[in-house]
Coordinates of C-alpha atoms in Angstrom, one line a residue:
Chain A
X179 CA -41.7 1.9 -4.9
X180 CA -43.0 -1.9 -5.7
X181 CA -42.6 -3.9 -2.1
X182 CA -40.7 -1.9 -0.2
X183 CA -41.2 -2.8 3.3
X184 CA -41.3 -6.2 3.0
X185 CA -37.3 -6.3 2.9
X186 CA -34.8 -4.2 5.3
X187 CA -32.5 -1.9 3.6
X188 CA -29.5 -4.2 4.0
X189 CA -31.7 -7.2 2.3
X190 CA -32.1 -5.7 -0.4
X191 CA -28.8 -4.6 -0.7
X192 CA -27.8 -8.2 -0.6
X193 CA -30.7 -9.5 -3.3
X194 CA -29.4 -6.4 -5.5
X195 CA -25.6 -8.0 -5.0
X196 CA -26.5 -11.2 -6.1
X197 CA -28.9 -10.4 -9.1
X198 CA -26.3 -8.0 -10.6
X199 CA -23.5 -10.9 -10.2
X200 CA -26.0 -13.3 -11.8
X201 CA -26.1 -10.8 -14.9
X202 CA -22.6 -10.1 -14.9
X203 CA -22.1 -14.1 -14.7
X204 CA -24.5 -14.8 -17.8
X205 CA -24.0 -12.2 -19.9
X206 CA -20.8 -10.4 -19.0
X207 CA -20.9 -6.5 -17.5
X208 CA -21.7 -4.9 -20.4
X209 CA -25.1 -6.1 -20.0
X210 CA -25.4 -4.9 -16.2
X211 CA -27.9 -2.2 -15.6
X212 CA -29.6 -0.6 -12.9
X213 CA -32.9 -1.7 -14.9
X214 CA -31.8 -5.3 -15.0
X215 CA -31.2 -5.5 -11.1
X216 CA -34.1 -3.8 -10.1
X217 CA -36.3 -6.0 -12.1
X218 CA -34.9 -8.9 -11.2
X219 CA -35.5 -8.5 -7.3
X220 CA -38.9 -7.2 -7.6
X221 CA -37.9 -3.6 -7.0
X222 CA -37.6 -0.5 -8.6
X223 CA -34.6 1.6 -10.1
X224 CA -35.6 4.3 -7.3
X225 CA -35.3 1.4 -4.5
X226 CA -31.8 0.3 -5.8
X227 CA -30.8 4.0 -5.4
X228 CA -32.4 4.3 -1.9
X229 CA -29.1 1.7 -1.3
X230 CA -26.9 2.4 -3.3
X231 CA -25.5 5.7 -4.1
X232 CA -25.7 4.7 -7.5
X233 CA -24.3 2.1 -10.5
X234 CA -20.8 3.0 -10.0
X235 CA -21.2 2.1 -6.1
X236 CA -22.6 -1.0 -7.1
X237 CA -20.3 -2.1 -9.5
X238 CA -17.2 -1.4 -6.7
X239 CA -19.4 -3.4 -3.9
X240 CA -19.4 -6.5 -6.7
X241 CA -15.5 -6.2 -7.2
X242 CA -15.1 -5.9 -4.1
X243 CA -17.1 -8.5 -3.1
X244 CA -14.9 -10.9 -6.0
X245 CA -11.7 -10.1 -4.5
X246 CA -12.7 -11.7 -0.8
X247 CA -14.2 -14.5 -3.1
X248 CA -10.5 -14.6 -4.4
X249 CA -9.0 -14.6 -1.5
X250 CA -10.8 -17.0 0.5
X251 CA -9.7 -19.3 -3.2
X252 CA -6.7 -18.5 -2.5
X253 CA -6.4 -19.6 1.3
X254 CA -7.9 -22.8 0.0
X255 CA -5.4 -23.5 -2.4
X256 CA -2.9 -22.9 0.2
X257 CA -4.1 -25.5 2.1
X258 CA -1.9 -28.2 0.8
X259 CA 1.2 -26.9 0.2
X260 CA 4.2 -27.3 2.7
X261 CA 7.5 -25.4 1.0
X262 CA 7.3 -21.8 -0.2
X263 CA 8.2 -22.5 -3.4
X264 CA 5.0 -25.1 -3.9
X265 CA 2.4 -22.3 -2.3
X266 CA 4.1 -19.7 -4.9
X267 CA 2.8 -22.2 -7.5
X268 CA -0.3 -23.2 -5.5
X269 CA -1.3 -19.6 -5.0
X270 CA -0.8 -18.8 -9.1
X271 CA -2.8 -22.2 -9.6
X272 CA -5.6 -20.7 -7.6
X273 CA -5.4 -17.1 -9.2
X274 CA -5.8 -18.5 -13.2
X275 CA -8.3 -21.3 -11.5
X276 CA -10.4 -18.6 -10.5
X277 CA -10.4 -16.5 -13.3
X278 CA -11.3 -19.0 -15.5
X279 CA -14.4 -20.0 -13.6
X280 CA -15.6 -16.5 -13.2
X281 CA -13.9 -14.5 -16.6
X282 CA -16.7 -11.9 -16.2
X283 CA -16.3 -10.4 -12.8
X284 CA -12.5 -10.8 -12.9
X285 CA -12.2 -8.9 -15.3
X286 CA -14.4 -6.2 -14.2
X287 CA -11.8 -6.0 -11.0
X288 CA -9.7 -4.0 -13.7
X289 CA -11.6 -3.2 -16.6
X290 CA -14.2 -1.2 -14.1
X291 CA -12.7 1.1 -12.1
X292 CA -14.6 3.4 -10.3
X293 CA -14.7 7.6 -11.8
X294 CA -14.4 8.4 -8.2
X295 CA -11.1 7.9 -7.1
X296 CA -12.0 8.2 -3.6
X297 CA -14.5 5.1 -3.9
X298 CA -12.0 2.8 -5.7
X299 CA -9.6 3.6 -2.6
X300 CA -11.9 2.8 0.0
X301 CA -13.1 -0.2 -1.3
X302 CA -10.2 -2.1 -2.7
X303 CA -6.7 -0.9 -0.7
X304 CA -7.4 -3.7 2.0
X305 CA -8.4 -6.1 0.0
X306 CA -5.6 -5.7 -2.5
X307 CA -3.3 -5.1 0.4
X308 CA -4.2 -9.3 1.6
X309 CA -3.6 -10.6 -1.6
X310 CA -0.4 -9.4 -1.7
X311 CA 0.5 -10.3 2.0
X312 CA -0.3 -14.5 0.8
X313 CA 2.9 -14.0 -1.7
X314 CA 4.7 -11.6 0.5
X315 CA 5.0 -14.4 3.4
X316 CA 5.9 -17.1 0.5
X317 CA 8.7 -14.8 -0.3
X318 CA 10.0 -14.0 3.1
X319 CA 10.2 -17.5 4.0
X320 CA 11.8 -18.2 1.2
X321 CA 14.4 -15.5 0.5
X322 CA 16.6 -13.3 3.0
X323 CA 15.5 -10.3 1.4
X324 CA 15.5 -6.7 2.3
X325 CA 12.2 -5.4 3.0
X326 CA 11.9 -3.1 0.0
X327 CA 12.7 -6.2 -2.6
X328 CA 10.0 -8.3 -1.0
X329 CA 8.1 -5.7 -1.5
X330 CA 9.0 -5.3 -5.5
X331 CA 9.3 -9.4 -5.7
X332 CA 5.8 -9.4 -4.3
X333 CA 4.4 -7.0 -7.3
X334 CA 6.1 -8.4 -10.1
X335 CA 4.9 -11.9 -9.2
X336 CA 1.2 -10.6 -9.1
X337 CA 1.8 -8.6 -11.7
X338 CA 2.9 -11.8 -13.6
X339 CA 0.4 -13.8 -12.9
X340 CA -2.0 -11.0 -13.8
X341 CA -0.8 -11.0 -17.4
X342 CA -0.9 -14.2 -17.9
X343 CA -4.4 -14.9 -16.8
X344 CA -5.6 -11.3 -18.9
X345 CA -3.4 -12.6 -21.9
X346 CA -5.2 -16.1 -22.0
X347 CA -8.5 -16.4 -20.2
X348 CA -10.6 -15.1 -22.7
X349 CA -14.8 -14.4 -21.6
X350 CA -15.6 -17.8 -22.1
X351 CA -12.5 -20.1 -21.1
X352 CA -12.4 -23.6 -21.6
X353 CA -10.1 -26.6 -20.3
X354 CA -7.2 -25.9 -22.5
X355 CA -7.1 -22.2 -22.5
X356 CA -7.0 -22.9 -18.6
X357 CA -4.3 -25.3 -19.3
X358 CA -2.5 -23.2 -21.1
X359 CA -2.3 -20.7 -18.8
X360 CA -1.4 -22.8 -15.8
X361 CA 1.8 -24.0 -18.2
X362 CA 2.7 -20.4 -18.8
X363 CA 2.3 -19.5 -15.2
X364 CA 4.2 -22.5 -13.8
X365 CA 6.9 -21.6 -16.4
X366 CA 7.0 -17.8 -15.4
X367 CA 7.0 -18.6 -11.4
X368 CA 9.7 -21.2 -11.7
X369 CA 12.7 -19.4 -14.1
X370 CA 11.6 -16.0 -11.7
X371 CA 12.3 -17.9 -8.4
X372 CA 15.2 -19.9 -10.4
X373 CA 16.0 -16.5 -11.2
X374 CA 15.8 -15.1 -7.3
X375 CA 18.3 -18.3 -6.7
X376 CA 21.2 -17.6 -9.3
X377 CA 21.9 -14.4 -7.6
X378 CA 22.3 -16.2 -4.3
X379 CA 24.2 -18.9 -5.3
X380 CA 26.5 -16.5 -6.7
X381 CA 26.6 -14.5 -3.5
X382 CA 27.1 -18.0 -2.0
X383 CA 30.2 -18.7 -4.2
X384 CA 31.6 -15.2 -3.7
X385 CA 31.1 -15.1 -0.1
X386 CA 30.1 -18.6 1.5
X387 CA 27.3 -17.6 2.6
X388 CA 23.6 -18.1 1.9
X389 CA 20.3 -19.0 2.2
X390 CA 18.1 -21.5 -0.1
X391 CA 17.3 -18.4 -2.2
X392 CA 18.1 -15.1 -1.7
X393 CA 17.4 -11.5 -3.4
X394 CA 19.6 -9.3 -5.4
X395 CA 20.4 -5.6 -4.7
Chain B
X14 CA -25.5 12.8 -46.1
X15 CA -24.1 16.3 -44.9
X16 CA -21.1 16.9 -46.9
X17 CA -21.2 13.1 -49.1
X18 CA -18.7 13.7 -52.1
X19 CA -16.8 16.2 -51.1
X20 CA -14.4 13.2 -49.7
X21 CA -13.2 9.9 -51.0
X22 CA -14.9 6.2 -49.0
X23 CA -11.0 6.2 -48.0
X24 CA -10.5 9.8 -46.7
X25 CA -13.6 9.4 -44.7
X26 CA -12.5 6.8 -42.8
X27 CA -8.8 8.1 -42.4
X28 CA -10.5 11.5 -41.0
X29 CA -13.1 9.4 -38.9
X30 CA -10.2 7.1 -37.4
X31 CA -8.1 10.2 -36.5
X32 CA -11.6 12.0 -35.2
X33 CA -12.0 8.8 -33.4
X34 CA -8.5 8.5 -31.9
X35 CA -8.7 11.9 -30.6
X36 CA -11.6 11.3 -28.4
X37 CA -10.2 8.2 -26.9
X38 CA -7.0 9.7 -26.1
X39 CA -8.9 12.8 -24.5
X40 CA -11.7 11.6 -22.8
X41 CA -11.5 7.7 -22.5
X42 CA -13.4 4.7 -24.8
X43 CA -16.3 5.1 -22.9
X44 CA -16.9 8.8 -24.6
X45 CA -16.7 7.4 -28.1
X46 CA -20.5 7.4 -29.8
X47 CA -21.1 7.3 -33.8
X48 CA -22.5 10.7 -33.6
X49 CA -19.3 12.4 -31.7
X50 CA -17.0 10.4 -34.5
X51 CA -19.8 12.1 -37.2
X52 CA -19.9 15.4 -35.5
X53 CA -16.4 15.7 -35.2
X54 CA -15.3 15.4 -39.1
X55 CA -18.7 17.1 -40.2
X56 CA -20.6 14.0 -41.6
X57 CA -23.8 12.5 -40.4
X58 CA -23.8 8.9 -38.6
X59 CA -25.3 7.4 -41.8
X60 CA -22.1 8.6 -43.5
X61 CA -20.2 6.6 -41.4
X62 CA -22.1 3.3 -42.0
X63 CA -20.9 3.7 -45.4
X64 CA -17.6 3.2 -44.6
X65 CA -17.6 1.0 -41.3
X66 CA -20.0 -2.0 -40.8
X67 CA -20.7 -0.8 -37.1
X68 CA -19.1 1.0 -34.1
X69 CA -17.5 -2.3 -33.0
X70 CA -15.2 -2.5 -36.5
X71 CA -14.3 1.3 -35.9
X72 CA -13.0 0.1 -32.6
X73 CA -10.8 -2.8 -34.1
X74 CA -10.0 -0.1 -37.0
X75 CA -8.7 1.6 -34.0
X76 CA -7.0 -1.0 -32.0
X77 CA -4.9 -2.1 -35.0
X78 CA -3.5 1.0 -35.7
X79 CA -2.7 1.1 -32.2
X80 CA -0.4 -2.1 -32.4
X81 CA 1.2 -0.5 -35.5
X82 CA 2.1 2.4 -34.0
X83 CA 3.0 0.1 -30.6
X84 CA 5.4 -1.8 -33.1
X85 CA 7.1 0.9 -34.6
X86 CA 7.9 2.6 -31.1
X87 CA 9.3 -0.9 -30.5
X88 CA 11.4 -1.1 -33.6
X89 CA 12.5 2.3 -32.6
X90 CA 13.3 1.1 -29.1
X91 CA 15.2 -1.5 -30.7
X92 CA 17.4 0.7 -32.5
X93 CA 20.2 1.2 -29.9
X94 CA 20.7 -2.1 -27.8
X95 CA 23.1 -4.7 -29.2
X96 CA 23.3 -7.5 -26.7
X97 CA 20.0 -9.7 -26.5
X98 CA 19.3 -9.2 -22.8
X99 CA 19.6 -5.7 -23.0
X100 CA 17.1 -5.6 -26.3
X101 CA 14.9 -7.9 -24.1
X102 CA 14.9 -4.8 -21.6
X103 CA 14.2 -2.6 -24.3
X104 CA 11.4 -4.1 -25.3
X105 CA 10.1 -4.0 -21.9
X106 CA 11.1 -0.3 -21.5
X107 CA 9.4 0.8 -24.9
X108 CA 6.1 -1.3 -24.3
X109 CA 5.8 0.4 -20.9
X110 CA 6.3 4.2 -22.4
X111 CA 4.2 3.4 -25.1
X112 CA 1.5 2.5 -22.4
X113 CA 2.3 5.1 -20.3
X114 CA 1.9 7.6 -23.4
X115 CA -1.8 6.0 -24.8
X116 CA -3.4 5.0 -21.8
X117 CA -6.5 4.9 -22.9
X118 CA -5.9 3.4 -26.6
X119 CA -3.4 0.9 -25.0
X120 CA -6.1 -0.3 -22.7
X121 CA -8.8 -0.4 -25.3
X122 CA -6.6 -3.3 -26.9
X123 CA -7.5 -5.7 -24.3
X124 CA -10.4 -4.2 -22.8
X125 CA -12.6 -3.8 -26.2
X126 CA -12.6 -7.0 -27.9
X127 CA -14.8 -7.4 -30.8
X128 CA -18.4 -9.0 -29.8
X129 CA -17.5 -10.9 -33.9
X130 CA -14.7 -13.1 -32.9
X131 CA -14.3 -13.2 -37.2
X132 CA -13.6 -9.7 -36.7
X133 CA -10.7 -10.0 -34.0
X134 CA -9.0 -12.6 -35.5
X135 CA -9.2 -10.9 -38.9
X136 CA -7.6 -7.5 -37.5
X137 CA -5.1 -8.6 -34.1
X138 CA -3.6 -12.1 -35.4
X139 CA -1.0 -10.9 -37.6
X140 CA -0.2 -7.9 -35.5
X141 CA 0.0 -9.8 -32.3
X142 CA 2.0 -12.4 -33.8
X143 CA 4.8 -9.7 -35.1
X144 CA 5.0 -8.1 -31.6
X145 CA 6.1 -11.6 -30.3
X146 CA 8.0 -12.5 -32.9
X147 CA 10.3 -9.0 -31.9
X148 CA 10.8 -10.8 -28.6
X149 CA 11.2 -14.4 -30.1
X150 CA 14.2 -13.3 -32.2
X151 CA 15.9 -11.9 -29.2
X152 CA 15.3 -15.2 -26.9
X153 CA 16.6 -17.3 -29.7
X154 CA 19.6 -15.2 -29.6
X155 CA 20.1 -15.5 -26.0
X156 CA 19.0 -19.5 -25.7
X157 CA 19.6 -22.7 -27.4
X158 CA 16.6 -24.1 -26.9
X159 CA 13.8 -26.2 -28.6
X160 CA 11.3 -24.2 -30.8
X161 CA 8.8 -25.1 -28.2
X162 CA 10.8 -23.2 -25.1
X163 CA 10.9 -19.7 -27.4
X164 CA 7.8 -20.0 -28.0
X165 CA 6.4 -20.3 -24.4
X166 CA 9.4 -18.0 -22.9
X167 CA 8.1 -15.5 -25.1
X168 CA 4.3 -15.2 -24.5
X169 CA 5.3 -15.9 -20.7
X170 CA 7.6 -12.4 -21.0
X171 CA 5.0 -10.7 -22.8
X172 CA 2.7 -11.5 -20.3
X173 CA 4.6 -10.6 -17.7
X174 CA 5.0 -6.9 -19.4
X175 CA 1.4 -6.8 -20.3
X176 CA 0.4 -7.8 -16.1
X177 CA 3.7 -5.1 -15.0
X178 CA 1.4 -2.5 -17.5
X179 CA -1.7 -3.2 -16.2
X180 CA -0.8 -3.3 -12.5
X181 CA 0.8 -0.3 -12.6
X182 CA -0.5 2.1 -15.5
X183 CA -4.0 3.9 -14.6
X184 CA -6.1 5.8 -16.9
X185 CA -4.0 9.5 -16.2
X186 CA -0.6 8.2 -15.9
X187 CA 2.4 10.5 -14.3
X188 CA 6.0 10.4 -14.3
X189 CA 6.2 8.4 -10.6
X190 CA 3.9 6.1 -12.2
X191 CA 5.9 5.3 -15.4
X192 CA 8.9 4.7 -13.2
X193 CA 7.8 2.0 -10.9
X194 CA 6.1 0.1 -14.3
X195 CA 10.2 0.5 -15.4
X196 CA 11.2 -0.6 -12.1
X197 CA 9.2 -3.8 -11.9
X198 CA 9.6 -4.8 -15.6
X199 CA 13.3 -4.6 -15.5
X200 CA 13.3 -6.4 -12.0
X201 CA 10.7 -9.3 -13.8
X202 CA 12.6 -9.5 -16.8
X203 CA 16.0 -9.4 -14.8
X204 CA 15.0 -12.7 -12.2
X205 CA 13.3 -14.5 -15.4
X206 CA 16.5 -14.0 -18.1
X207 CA 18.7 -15.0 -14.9
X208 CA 16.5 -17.8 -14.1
X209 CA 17.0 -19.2 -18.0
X210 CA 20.7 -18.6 -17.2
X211 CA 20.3 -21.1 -14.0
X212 CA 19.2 -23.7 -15.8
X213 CA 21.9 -23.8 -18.1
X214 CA 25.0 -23.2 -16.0
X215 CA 24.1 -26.2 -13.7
X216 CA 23.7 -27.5 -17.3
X217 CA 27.0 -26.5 -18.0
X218 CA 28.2 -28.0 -14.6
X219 CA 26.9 -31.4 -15.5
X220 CA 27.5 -31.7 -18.8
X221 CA 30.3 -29.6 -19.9
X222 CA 29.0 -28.0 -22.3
X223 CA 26.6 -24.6 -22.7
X224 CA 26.3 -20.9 -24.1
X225 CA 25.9 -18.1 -22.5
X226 CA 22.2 -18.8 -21.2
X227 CA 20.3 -22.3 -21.7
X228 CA 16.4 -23.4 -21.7
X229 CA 15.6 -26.5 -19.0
X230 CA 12.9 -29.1 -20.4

């Protein structure tokens, strides 16, 4: 069992986190192994399993572990924005930014899902669940919208950005295929909320009413 | 070499990309070995290295196909809209089925890329570009705009449809599942096309002049 004792079960856990985003950060997660991880802290495969149930466990703990990293990204890029419509932009500025300086585990977010449904749930709901609330309050101060189309303005704008990072940010990104994909974003987000605005200023002309930008049935 | 002669170098790969395709579509990419492939049309592995340099040009063999068969279920798809917009929406609604219908294949697209870049640009380029080329026509069509706005609006769509897929469409798809990928493609494609349409009718209000939907610089 190599040195077990020196370090408490949650140490290792940690050492075991870090190594195996160190691989997955070199050499992408095909090359991750439960081999790999244990060599690399000083441990055996049998101590890795003594902490984690096993690979698929700590592949989840590693996503999961990239989407707080995201988030707190995220919160940061927020930081300077003042209207809505800049921290729409600010917030898909910090999503491509982010997935071009870590391609590998990014991906592995949706390229790794766990088998065990009940694992993927209980890791990532919550976390998924915050990153969506950043755009929903963007879209609630900016729109008089029903709950329900917040809710579906919300998902297509992720889901938007989420294309365009997976359609462009390749496993090694460089400037320009970063650039390119903040263009596409800034393009998609601005005729989408443009688009979110048409309908209200038509609303506005039929009934004289209105907000800056409001939602369609 | 099991049964060598019997078959043609071309029928052996036909029969080993159909044997292939099978496995995919029934138990997921990550099932797919040389020997099941072998096993399953009655050849040995060595067989198959007669006819494919490696695994990883099966799985581009495979891929390729794919977007043929993903571009004649668009064609198809295309067969009964008239107006741009609503082709647009078609081409959103066939994509999604389409992914919906080959889960696994469809996400082997994006999520197997060859480790040969040669390879990938060899096989996807020419595909790729005809699947956005269906969209281009329709967006010239709808807009007046520069050569350089089609081309953006389109991989910005695409994208869009491609995030709206992958947010929504897991690895065992059902009916509830296809429907909200509809729902939040034809809600993104519905904002974006309207926010095209802004543009150009304040357009139209300064300038007097317009068609039905306009691209902004």
């Amino acid at each position: 069992m190599g040195r077990r004792g020196e370090h408490s079960k949650s140490e290792i856990e940690c050492m075991a986190l870090e190594a195996a985003e160190a691989i997955i950060e070199g050499e992408g997660f095909d090359a991750l192994s439960a081999r790999k991880v244990a060599s690399a802290i000083g441990y055996t495969v049998g101590s890795l399993y003594f902490v984690f149930r096993n690979l698929d466990e700590l592949i989840q703990r590693i996503n999961g572990r990239t989407l707080d990293q995201l988030y707190a990204g995220l919160i940061e890029a927020l930081s300077d924005c003042r209207h809505p419509q800049q921290c729409i932009y600010a917030l898909g500025g910090g999503y491509l930014a982010f997935a071009a300086r870590h391609p590998h585990r990014w991906r592995m977010i949706f390229e790794q899902q766990p088998r065990d449904d009940n694992l993927s749930i209980e890791i990532y709901q919550e976390k998924m669940d915050r990153l969506y609330e950043l755009m929903e309050i963007q879209l609630k101060a900016l729109a008089a919208c029903p709950e329900e189309e917040v809710f579906i303005a919300t998902r297509a704008l992720w889901s938007g950005l989420q294309g365009v990072a997976s359609m462009t940010i390749g496993r090694k990104p460089d400037r320009e295929e970063e650039q390119w994909a903040q263009k596409l974003s800034r393009h998609l987000i601005g005729h989408y909320l443009a688009g979110l605005g048409t309908t209200q200023f038509n609303s506005r002309v039929n009934q004289s009413v209105g907000r800056l930008i409001d939602c369609p049935k």
